[in-house]
Tab-separated table of C-alpha atoms in Angstrom:
chain	number	residue	atom	x	y	z
A	334	MET	CA	-13.179	50.352	0.073
A	335	ILE	CA	-14.702	51.279	-3.252
A	336	PRO	CA	-17.646	53.620	-3.866
A	337	SER	CA	-20.950	52.029	-4.782
A	338	ARG	CA	-23.221	53.014	-7.651
A	339	ARG	CA	-25.255	55.089	-5.171
A	340	SER	CA	-22.156	57.105	-4.304
A	341	VAL	CA	-21.352	57.707	-7.947
A	342	LEU	CA	-24.920	58.891	-8.546
A	343	LEU	CA	-24.778	61.352	-5.612
A	344	VAL	CA	-21.423	62.758	-6.730
A	345	THR	CA	-22.833	63.139	-10.243
A	346	VAL	CA	-25.742	65.170	-8.836
A	347	VAL	CA	-23.310	67.468	-6.984
A	348	LEU	CA	-21.288	68.003	-10.181
A	349	LEU	CA	-24.421	68.876	-12.136
A	350	LEU	CA	-25.417	71.419	-9.482
A	351	ALA	CA	-21.928	72.908	-9.627
A	352	LEU	CA	-22.278	73.235	-13.392
A	353	LEU	CA	-25.671	74.928	-13.081
A	354	ALA	CA	-24.388	77.247	-10.336
A	355	ALA	CA	-21.774	78.534	-12.766
A	356	PHE	CA	-24.607	79.940	-14.895
A	357	TRP	CA	-27.081	80.730	-12.092
A	358	PRO	CA	-25.172	82.014	-9.022
A	359	GLY	CA	-28.348	81.793	-6.945
A	360	LEU	CA	-27.923	77.999	-6.853
A	361	GLN	CA	-24.542	78.158	-5.112
A	362	TRP	CA	-26.049	77.830	-1.633
A	363	LEU	CA	-27.990	74.721	-2.740
A	364	ARG	CA	-24.833	73.307	-4.303
A	365	ASP	CA	-22.811	73.848	-1.134
A	366	LEU	CA	-25.523	72.376	1.080
A	367	ILE	CA	-25.914	69.211	-0.999
A	368	ALA	CA	-22.158	68.825	-1.430
A	369	ALA	CA	-21.602	69.083	2.346
A	370	THR	CA	-24.416	66.623	3.015
A	371	VAL	CA	-23.055	64.105	0.492
A	372	ALA	CA	-19.497	64.452	1.804
A	373	GLY	CA	-20.660	64.020	5.384
A	374	ALA	CA	-22.747	60.965	4.480
A	375	LEU	CA	-19.838	59.384	2.606
A	376	LEU	CA	-17.451	59.940	5.508
A	377	LEU	CA	-19.895	58.741	8.163
A	378	ASP	CA	-20.813	55.655	6.137
A	379	LEU	CA	-17.136	54.883	5.599
A	380	LEU	CA	-16.336	55.104	9.313
A	381	LEU	CA	-19.336	53.006	10.325
A	382	HIS	CA	-18.490	50.293	7.833
A	383	ARG	CA	-14.846	50.159	8.898
A	384	ARG	CA	-15.881	49.514	12.507
A	385	GLU	CA	-18.207	46.609	11.634
A	386	PRO	CA	-16.893	43.076	12.210
A	387	VAL	CA	-16.211	40.885	9.193
A	388	ALA	CA	-18.733	38.138	8.544
A	389	GLU	CA	-17.628	34.715	9.768
A	390	ILE	CA	-17.255	32.154	6.968
A	391	SER	CA	-16.740	28.399	7.029
A	392	ARG	CA	-16.665	25.833	4.225
A	393	GLU	CA	-18.179	22.354	4.096
A	394	LEU	CA	-16.960	19.841	1.537
A	395	ARG	CA	-16.032	16.206	1.396
A	396	GLY	CA	-12.403	15.271	1.789
A	397	SER	CA	-12.512	13.207	-1.413
A	398	ILE	CA	-14.654	13.580	-4.536
A	399	PRO	CA	-14.831	11.650	-7.833
A	400	VAL	CA	-13.342	13.031	-11.021
A	401	GLY	CA	-15.751	14.244	-13.698
A	402	VAL	CA	-18.746	14.457	-11.329
A	403	TRP	CA	-20.460	17.582	-9.999
A	404	SER	CA	-20.002	17.863	-6.228
A	405	ASP	CA	-21.453	20.356	-3.748
A	406	VAL	CA	-19.438	22.917	-1.804
A	407	LYS	CA	-21.277	24.694	1.013
A	408	LEU	CA	-20.339	28.048	2.513
A	409	GLN	CA	-21.736	29.019	5.907
A	410	VAL	CA	-21.828	32.771	6.651
A	411	THR	CA	-22.649	34.412	10.000
A	412	ASN	CA	-23.533	38.118	10.284
A	413	HIS	CA	-22.198	39.534	13.570
A	414	THR	CA	-23.344	43.115	12.925
A	415	GLY	CA	-26.469	44.719	14.339
A	416	ARG	CA	-28.040	45.279	10.917
A	417	PRO	CA	-28.988	43.284	7.816
A	418	GLN	CA	-26.152	42.745	5.350
A	419	TRP	CA	-25.971	42.169	1.607
A	420	LEU	CA	-22.973	40.009	0.796
A	421	THR	CA	-21.323	38.707	-2.359
A	422	LEU	CA	-18.994	35.713	-2.039
A	423	HIS	CA	-16.542	34.153	-4.455
A	424	ASP	CA	-14.692	31.036	-3.329
A	425	HIS	CA	-11.083	30.554	-4.448
A	426	HIS	CA	-11.497	27.006	-5.762
A	427	PRO	CA	-8.783	25.194	-7.789
A	428	SER	CA	-8.583	27.046	-11.098
A	429	GLU	CA	-8.794	23.904	-13.252
A	430	TYR	CA	-12.213	22.887	-11.882
A	431	ALA	CA	-15.451	23.644	-13.686
A	432	VAL	CA	-17.810	25.671	-11.471
A	433	GLU	CA	-21.505	26.475	-11.342
A	434	GLY	CA	-23.207	28.903	-8.939
A	435	LEU	CA	-20.488	31.484	-8.269
A	436	PRO	CA	-20.498	34.264	-7.190
A	437	LEU	CA	-23.016	33.771	-4.383
A	438	GLN	CA	-25.416	36.564	-3.387
A	439	LEU	CA	-26.725	36.597	0.210
A	440	SER	CA	-29.113	38.835	2.157
A	441	LEU	CA	-28.424	38.151	5.810
A	442	SER	CA	-30.378	39.438	8.825
A	443	SER	CA	-28.646	40.698	11.960
A	444	GLU	CA	-26.918	38.005	14.058
A	445	ARG	CA	-28.082	35.296	11.655
A	446	THR	CA	-26.349	32.439	9.839
A	447	ALA	CA	-27.052	31.363	6.276
A	448	ARG	CA	-25.739	28.598	4.012
A	449	ALA	CA	-25.146	28.813	0.283
A	450	THR	CA	-24.127	26.049	-2.124
A	451	TYR	CA	-22.257	25.959	-5.407
A	452	GLN	CA	-20.905	23.040	-7.453
A	453	ILE	CA	-17.496	22.014	-8.721
A	454	ARG	CA	-16.442	19.379	-11.232
A	455	PRO	CA	-12.770	18.369	-11.326
A	456	ASP	CA	-11.646	17.042	-14.698
A	457	GLN	CA	-8.491	15.346	-13.477
A	458	ARG	CA	-7.455	13.263	-10.516
A	459	GLY	CA	-5.098	14.470	-7.798
A	460	ASP	CA	-4.984	16.965	-4.941
A	461	GLY	CA	-6.908	20.242	-4.940
A	462	GLN	CA	-6.698	23.235	-2.614
A	463	PHE	CA	-9.168	25.979	-1.692
A	464	ASP	CA	-7.268	29.067	-0.480
A	465	GLY	CA	-10.004	31.380	0.775
A	466	VAL	CA	-13.089	33.449	0.004
A	467	ASP	CA	-13.507	36.923	-1.481
A	468	LEU	CA	-16.198	38.734	0.525
A	469	VAL	CA	-17.859	41.937	-0.678
A	470	SER	CA	-20.073	43.722	1.873
A	471	VAL	CA	-22.194	46.882	1.536
A	472	SER	CA	-21.966	49.785	4.034
A	473	PRO	CA	-24.954	50.798	6.222
A	474	PHE	CA	-26.026	53.638	3.870
A	475	GLY	CA	-25.126	51.647	0.767
A	476	LEU	CA	-22.472	54.182	-0.296
A	477	TRP	CA	-19.415	51.915	-0.033
A	478	GLN	CA	-18.446	48.368	-0.824
A	479	ARG	CA	-15.697	46.626	1.099
A	480	LYS	CA	-13.856	43.729	-0.546
A	481	GLN	CA	-11.947	41.449	1.798
A	482	PHE	CA	-10.126	38.164	1.425
A	483	VAL	CA	-10.902	35.638	4.137
A	484	THR	CA	-8.207	32.965	4.387
A	485	LEU	CA	-9.901	29.581	4.486
A	486	VAL	CA	-7.662	26.709	3.390
A	487	ASP	CA	-9.130	23.293	2.610
A	488	ARG	CA	-7.644	20.392	0.676
A	489	ILE	CA	-9.447	17.655	-1.185
A	490	LYS	CA	-8.470	14.490	-2.997
A	491	VAL	CA	-9.959	13.800	-6.411
A	492	TYR	CA	-10.310	10.046	-6.859
A	493	PRO	CA	-11.134	8.036	-9.984
A	494	ASN	CA	-14.862	7.946	-10.634
A	495	PHE	CA	-15.488	4.369	-9.606
A	496	ARG	CA	-19.235	4.446	-9.131
A	497	ALA	CA	-19.284	1.294	-11.244
A	498	VAL	CA	-18.120	-0.622	-8.160
A	499	SER	CA	-21.598	-0.376	-6.683
A	500	GLN	CA	-23.050	-1.631	-9.958
A	501	TYR	CA	-20.555	-4.477	-10.211
A	502	THR	CA	-21.682	-5.936	-6.903
A	503	LEU	CA	-23.980	-7.889	-9.199
A	504	LEU	CA	-20.905	-9.892	-10.133
A	505	ALA	CA	-21.460	-11.924	-6.982
A	506	THR	CA	-24.221	-13.800	-8.798
A	507	ASP	CA	-23.459	-15.646	-12.018
A	508	ASN	CA	-26.713	-14.824	-13.773
A	509	HIS	CA	-25.896	-11.109	-13.942
A	510	LEU	CA	-22.478	-11.451	-15.575
A	511	SER	CA	-23.802	-11.593	-19.119
A	512	GLN	CA	-25.672	-8.312	-18.575
A	513	LEU	CA	-22.294	-6.612	-18.086
A	514	GLY	CA	-20.682	-8.329	-21.063
A	515	ILE	CA	-18.714	-10.632	-18.769
A	516	LYS	CA	-18.626	-14.297	-19.590
A	517	HIS	CA	-20.194	-16.950	-17.430
A	518	GLN	CA	-18.001	-18.297	-14.638
A	519	LEU	CA	-17.589	-21.902	-13.716
A	520	ARG	CA	-20.303	-23.039	-11.339
A	521	ARG	CA	-19.268	-24.366	-7.965
A	522	GLY	CA	-18.394	-27.998	-8.437
A	523	GLU	CA	-16.527	-27.397	-11.714
A	524	GLY	CA	-13.423	-25.632	-10.473
A	525	ASN	CA	-10.006	-26.871	-9.412
A	526	ASP	CA	-9.876	-26.759	-5.603
A	527	PHE	CA	-11.775	-29.243	-3.429
A	528	HIS	CA	-14.494	-27.447	-1.440
A	529	GLN	CA	-16.714	-30.013	0.289
A	530	LEU	CA	-18.651	-33.268	0.059
A	531	ARG	CA	-22.392	-33.240	-0.587
A	532	GLU	CA	-25.159	-35.516	-1.759
A	533	TYR	CA	-25.220	-36.451	-5.400
A	534	ARG	CA	-27.361	-34.184	-7.579
A	535	THR	CA	-28.788	-34.829	-10.997
A	536	GLY	CA	-26.284	-33.546	-13.533
A	537	ASP	CA	-23.159	-34.315	-11.498
A	538	SER	CA	-20.505	-36.119	-13.524
A	539	LEU	CA	-19.275	-39.551	-12.512
A	540	ARG	CA	-15.824	-38.071	-11.867
A	541	GLN	CA	-17.281	-36.048	-9.007
A	542	ILE	CA	-18.557	-39.104	-7.118
A	543	ASP	CA	-16.509	-39.971	-4.042
A	544	TRP	CA	-16.852	-43.767	-3.913
A	545	LYS	CA	-15.331	-44.164	-0.452
A	546	ALA	CA	-17.820	-41.703	1.040
A	547	THR	CA	-20.608	-43.341	-0.973
A	548	SER	CA	-19.858	-46.764	0.515
A	549	ARG	CA	-19.606	-45.253	3.993
A	550	TYR	CA	-22.950	-43.423	3.878
A	551	HIS	CA	-24.712	-45.937	1.596
A	552	LYS	CA	-25.769	-43.180	-0.798
A	553	LEU	CA	-24.134	-41.318	-3.664
A	554	ILE	CA	-21.808	-38.563	-2.432
A	555	SER	CA	-20.221	-36.027	-4.779
A	556	ARG	CA	-17.129	-33.889	-4.382
A	557	GLU	CA	-17.748	-30.160	-4.807
A	558	TYR	CA	-14.977	-28.016	-6.211
A	559	GLN	CA	-14.442	-24.288	-6.521
A	560	ASP	CA	-12.066	-22.080	-8.460
A	561	GLU	CA	-8.596	-21.887	-6.968
A	562	ARG	CA	-8.196	-19.203	-4.330
A	563	ASP	CA	-5.225	-17.393	-2.795
A	564	GLN	CA	-3.778	-16.640	-6.211
A	565	GLN	CA	-2.078	-13.339	-6.986
A	566	ILE	CA	-2.803	-10.766	-9.678
A	567	LEU	CA	-0.292	-7.999	-10.246
A	568	PHE	CA	-0.709	-5.005	-12.543
A	569	LEU	CA	2.323	-3.623	-14.327
A	570	LEU	CA	0.993	-0.188	-15.236
A	571	ASP	CA	2.601	2.053	-17.831
A	572	CYS	CA	2.491	5.724	-16.751
A	573	GLY	CA	4.682	7.004	-19.586
A	574	ARG	CA	3.953	9.457	-22.361
A	575	ARG	CA	1.987	7.020	-24.529
A	576	MET	CA	-0.666	6.777	-21.824
A	577	ARG	CA	-1.320	10.534	-22.041
A	578	HIS	CA	-3.650	9.972	-25.003
A	579	ARG	CA	-7.189	11.195	-24.302
A	580	GLU	CA	-10.462	10.329	-25.992
A	581	VAL	CA	-14.134	11.096	-25.446
A	582	ASP	CA	-14.372	8.381	-22.789
A	583	GLY	CA	-11.341	9.714	-20.916
A	584	GLY	CA	-7.599	9.281	-20.933
A	585	HIS	CA	-5.906	5.936	-21.433
A	586	LEU	CA	-4.380	6.055	-17.962
A	587	ASP	CA	-7.755	6.851	-16.375
A	588	GLN	CA	-9.358	3.890	-18.125
A	589	ALA	CA	-6.454	1.678	-17.081
A	590	LEU	CA	-6.862	2.702	-13.433
A	591	ASN	CA	-10.616	2.064	-13.516
A	592	SER	CA	-9.987	-1.345	-15.072
A	593	MET	CA	-7.420	-2.142	-12.407
A	594	LEU	CA	-9.863	-1.232	-9.653
A	595	LEU	CA	-12.657	-3.292	-11.200
A	596	LEU	CA	-10.480	-6.369	-11.566
A	597	ALA	CA	-9.220	-5.854	-8.009
A	598	TYR	CA	-12.825	-5.919	-6.801
A	599	VAL	CA	-13.669	-9.071	-8.765
A	600	ALA	CA	-10.447	-10.826	-7.728
A	601	ALA	CA	-11.028	-9.961	-4.064
A	602	GLU	CA	-14.475	-11.542	-4.327
A	603	GLN	CA	-12.779	-14.661	-5.706
A	604	GLY	CA	-10.376	-14.796	-2.743
A	605	ASP	CA	-7.307	-13.640	-4.680
A	606	ALA	CA	-4.738	-10.962	-3.822
A	607	VAL	CA	-4.161	-7.919	-6.047
A	608	GLY	CA	-1.273	-5.466	-6.288
A	609	PHE	CA	0.445	-3.176	-8.777
A	610	HIS	CA	3.770	-1.775	-9.863
A	611	THR	CA	3.971	1.419	-11.950
A	612	PHE	CA	6.715	2.491	-14.314
A	613	GLY	CA	7.372	5.144	-16.950
A	614	GLY	CA	8.189	8.132	-14.742
A	615	VAL	CA	6.031	7.076	-11.773
A	616	LYS	CA	7.348	4.229	-9.648
A	617	ARG	CA	5.061	2.816	-6.981
A	618	TRP	CA	4.948	-0.646	-5.513
A	619	PHE	CA	1.781	-1.998	-3.939
A	620	PRO	CA	2.296	-5.668	-2.958
A	621	PRO	CA	-0.637	-8.036	-3.526
A	622	VAL	CA	-3.295	-7.709	-0.822
A	623	LYS	CA	-6.410	-9.771	-0.146
A	624	GLY	CA	-9.755	-8.728	1.279
A	625	GLY	CA	-12.612	-6.377	0.564
A	626	GLY	CA	-10.587	-3.303	1.500
A	627	VAL	CA	-8.085	-3.711	-1.313
A	628	VAL	CA	-10.044	-1.466	-3.688
A	629	ARG	CA	-10.079	1.410	-1.194
A	630	GLN	CA	-6.367	0.966	-0.551
A	631	MET	CA	-5.598	0.966	-4.270
A	632	ILE	CA	-7.711	4.074	-4.879
A	633	ALA	CA	-5.831	5.900	-2.127
A	634	SER	CA	-2.526	4.792	-3.662
A	635	THR	CA	-3.292	5.719	-7.284
A	636	TYR	CA	-5.637	8.740	-7.230
A	637	ASP	CA	-2.832	11.240	-7.898
A	638	ILE	CA	-0.957	9.266	-10.571
A	639	GLU	CA	-0.693	11.133	-13.870
A	640	ALA	CA	0.942	10.120	-17.130
A	641	THR	CA	4.411	11.657	-17.501
A	642	LEU	CA	6.463	12.756	-20.502
A	643	GLU	CA	8.976	9.949	-20.019
A	644	ALA	CA	9.283	6.928	-22.268
A	645	ALA	CA	8.331	3.585	-20.735
A	646	ASP	CA	11.208	1.145	-20.278
A	647	TYR	CA	9.594	-2.301	-20.258
A	648	LEU	CA	12.777	-4.263	-19.628
A	649	GLU	CA	13.768	-2.115	-16.651
A	650	ALA	CA	10.239	-2.472	-15.232
A	651	ALA	CA	10.424	-6.264	-15.577
A	652	ARG	CA	13.815	-6.385	-13.880
A	653	GLU	CA	12.513	-4.277	-11.002
A	654	LEU	CA	9.444	-6.460	-10.595
A	655	MET	CA	11.113	-9.874	-10.551
A	656	PRO	CA	12.745	-9.534	-7.091
A	657	LEU	CA	9.642	-7.825	-5.711
A	658	GLN	CA	7.208	-10.542	-6.808
A	659	ARG	CA	8.791	-13.951	-6.250
A	660	ARG	CA	5.574	-15.934	-6.054
A	661	ARG	CA	3.978	-16.929	-9.362
A	662	ALA	CA	1.289	-14.424	-10.327
A	663	LEU	CA	-0.884	-13.277	-13.187
A	664	ILE	CA	0.962	-10.188	-14.475
A	665	VAL	CA	-1.330	-7.756	-16.318
A	666	LEU	CA	0.790	-5.297	-18.287
A	667	VAL	CA	-1.329	-2.324	-19.415
A	668	THR	CA	0.331	-0.091	-21.994
A	669	ASN	CA	0.085	1.575	-25.400
A	670	THR	CA	2.831	0.395	-27.741
A	671	ARG	CA	4.426	1.432	-31.029
A	672	ASP	CA	6.529	-0.592	-33.451
A	673	GLU	CA	9.782	0.663	-31.931
A	674	ASP	CA	8.756	-0.783	-28.542
A	675	SER	CA	8.450	-4.347	-29.815
A	676	ASP	CA	11.940	-5.697	-29.105
A	677	ASP	CA	12.097	-4.196	-25.614
A	678	LEU	CA	8.621	-5.474	-24.789
A	679	VAL	CA	9.314	-8.988	-26.078
A	680	THR	CA	12.479	-9.190	-23.980
A	681	ALA	CA	10.601	-7.996	-20.896
A	682	VAL	CA	7.803	-10.540	-21.438
A	683	ARG	CA	10.355	-13.321	-21.911
A	684	LEU	CA	11.879	-12.419	-18.533
A	685	LEU	CA	8.516	-12.224	-16.753
A	686	SER	CA	7.255	-15.472	-18.299
A	687	ARG	CA	10.002	-17.470	-16.626
A	688	ARG	CA	8.031	-17.277	-13.410
A	689	HIS	CA	4.679	-15.638	-14.133
A	690	LEU	CA	1.711	-15.837	-16.472
A	691	VAL	CA	1.637	-12.598	-18.479
A	692	VAL	CA	-1.274	-10.717	-20.056
A	693	VAL	CA	-0.381	-7.708	-22.219
A	694	ALA	CA	-3.300	-5.283	-22.617
A	695	ASP	CA	-2.164	-3.100	-25.513
A	696	LEU	CA	-4.459	-0.100	-25.937
A	697	ARG	CA	-5.027	1.397	-29.365
A	698	GLU	CA	-6.461	4.773	-30.303
A	699	GLN	CA	-10.060	5.100	-31.467
A	700	ILE	CA	-8.907	7.160	-34.434
A	701	LEU	CA	-7.371	4.030	-35.993
A	702	ASP	CA	-10.733	2.284	-36.095
A	703	THR	CA	-12.353	5.461	-37.389
A	704	ALA	CA	-9.786	5.764	-40.198
A	705	GLN	CA	-10.448	2.177	-41.232
A	706	ALA	CA	-14.201	2.736	-41.297
A	707	ASP	CA	-14.036	6.025	-43.248
A	708	ARG	CA	-14.958	5.985	-46.906
A	709	VAL	CA	-11.986	6.200	-49.279
A	710	SER	CA	-12.976	8.998	-51.649
A	711	ASP	CA	-9.671	10.515	-52.789
A	712	PHE	CA	-5.950	9.847	-53.023
A	713	ASP	CA	-5.159	11.265	-49.577
A	714	ALA	CA	-7.844	9.096	-47.989
A	715	ALA	CA	-6.399	6.048	-49.776
A	716	LEU	CA	-2.918	6.829	-48.462
A	717	ARG	CA	-4.278	7.262	-44.959
A	718	PHE	CA	-6.218	3.996	-45.138
A	719	HIS	CA	-3.222	1.963	-46.325
A	720	GLY	CA	-0.950	3.636	-43.784
A	721	VAL	CA	-3.293	2.647	-40.945
A	722	GLN	CA	-3.632	-0.841	-42.411
A	723	GLU	CA	0.144	-1.308	-42.505
A	724	TYR	CA	0.466	-0.029	-38.932
A	725	LEU	CA	-2.187	-2.443	-37.651
A	726	GLU	CA	-0.573	-5.371	-39.473
A	727	CYS	CA	2.773	-4.596	-37.811
A	728	ARG	CA	0.934	-4.359	-34.511
A	729	THR	CA	-0.585	-7.804	-35.067
A	730	GLN	CA	2.867	-9.244	-35.864
A	731	ASN	CA	4.274	-7.759	-32.672
A	732	HIS	CA	1.463	-9.365	-30.695
A	733	GLU	CA	2.273	-12.713	-32.299
A	734	LYS	CA	5.844	-12.366	-31.045
A	735	LEU	CA	4.455	-11.852	-27.536
A	736	ARG	CA	2.240	-14.908	-27.913
A	737	HIS	CA	5.285	-16.996	-28.870
A	738	GLN	CA	6.862	-15.952	-25.568
A	739	GLY	CA	3.891	-17.417	-23.687
A	740	ALA	CA	2.064	-14.130	-23.114
A	741	MET	CA	-1.600	-13.441	-23.822
A	742	PRO	CA	-1.773	-10.177	-25.819
A	743	MET	CA	-4.988	-8.152	-25.992
A	744	ASP	CA	-5.455	-5.513	-28.696
A	745	LEU	CA	-8.356	-3.299	-27.664
A	746	LEU	CA	-9.758	0.190	-27.193
A	747	ALA	CA	-9.426	1.818	-23.788
A	748	ARG	CA	-13.192	1.740	-23.198
A	749	GLN	CA	-13.191	-2.032	-23.820
A	750	LEU	CA	-10.509	-2.669	-21.219
A	751	PRO	CA	-12.539	-3.069	-17.970
A	752	VAL	CA	-14.828	-5.907	-19.084
A	753	ALA	CA	-12.145	-7.489	-21.284
A	754	LEU	CA	-9.724	-7.782	-18.358
A	755	VAL	CA	-12.333	-9.368	-16.113
A	756	ASN	CA	-13.172	-11.857	-18.871
A	757	GLN	CA	-9.495	-12.706	-19.316
A	758	TYR	CA	-9.047	-13.147	-15.575
A	759	LEU	CA	-12.046	-15.490	-15.319
A	760	THR	CA	-10.759	-17.459	-18.314
A	761	VAL	CA	-7.367	-17.898	-16.658
A	762	LYS	CA	-9.024	-18.953	-13.417
A	763	ALA	CA	-11.133	-21.539	-15.240
A	764	SER	CA	-8.175	-22.923	-17.195
A	765	GLY	CA	-6.037	-23.563	-14.114
A	766	ARG	CA	-2.965	-22.126	-15.880
A	767	LEU	CA	-2.111	-19.842	-13.007
């Protein structure tokens, strides 16, 4: 219990009367009367407030929310006293979340229930916990405030913000691909797997004509093909210290996870299976799975992955993967390399390429492109420009070494990764190399 401003004001009045009574003794009776009245009111108000039941509080929130997006949290409060109450509530949300709308102020009638809403925005993926609510209530006469902690534990999961999935449903139709920066797929009839026989259409090549069926039906019959299905795509995801780099568009690991989920969605639509294996401090194995539910399964399996402080060991990751993935697959290695990683990475790619087709998505920092574009106006700027130039040339040479091992290296910014990976996947599908 703590005194309210009204209590402080009343006590101040009593003290002033006591001061005046020291100079005018005739005011002593008034001082004593007011002091006794104030003391009695304070004591009575304190006892009444202590006997009142605590307001009942419950919390409503979704079990999973997207990172970086404002989400609503609702508190429901029920007043079980026989009088109106003025309440102040502060929810004990995870400390790292941004918050709007707290503390909440409520005026609640007797035996009534009210709902109040505030918003949270988590800035990183993972688990979050709400421990309880601080509740401040005012006594019947308004002379005391009682602060209580109401234990109310709730847990939530913060998933990657993959709202783009709903937008990328447009990928089901070829004519929308170019709007997303994704290259045109092969039309049905131009793929690798036989799909069905149909009547000849203008524009069909002579190679598509099935002459036996044509002679049987006495009309031109064409074979229709589709892209190969039942292939496997496997992500080899670096979760080491290099992937801790963050930019305006988000961290490298966050962009890699979003890209993985997008490609999983596209591959599932194409009838392929998708899985992943993580390394660099976090080791998780998700064997390739087919079907529309693969994206949800992958989100549930990766939402709490964070980049560690450990160095990524590419050769160890390749050795771990080979016995796990025996069937030939498209291996998409997503990482952020330096010159000292080259030999280890080349050896790992050589091992993987014995059985698999390997794509190495090597992320680079935006600051490198910015340094190249900056105007060279002094000696320090010239040194910086040539240093970046030398670094990028070594990077290009390292990628050439990967290409000589049969891999397909990609040198790109993190924000370019989602569409670039889908394009690379569609190119591989069209080429029949997998």
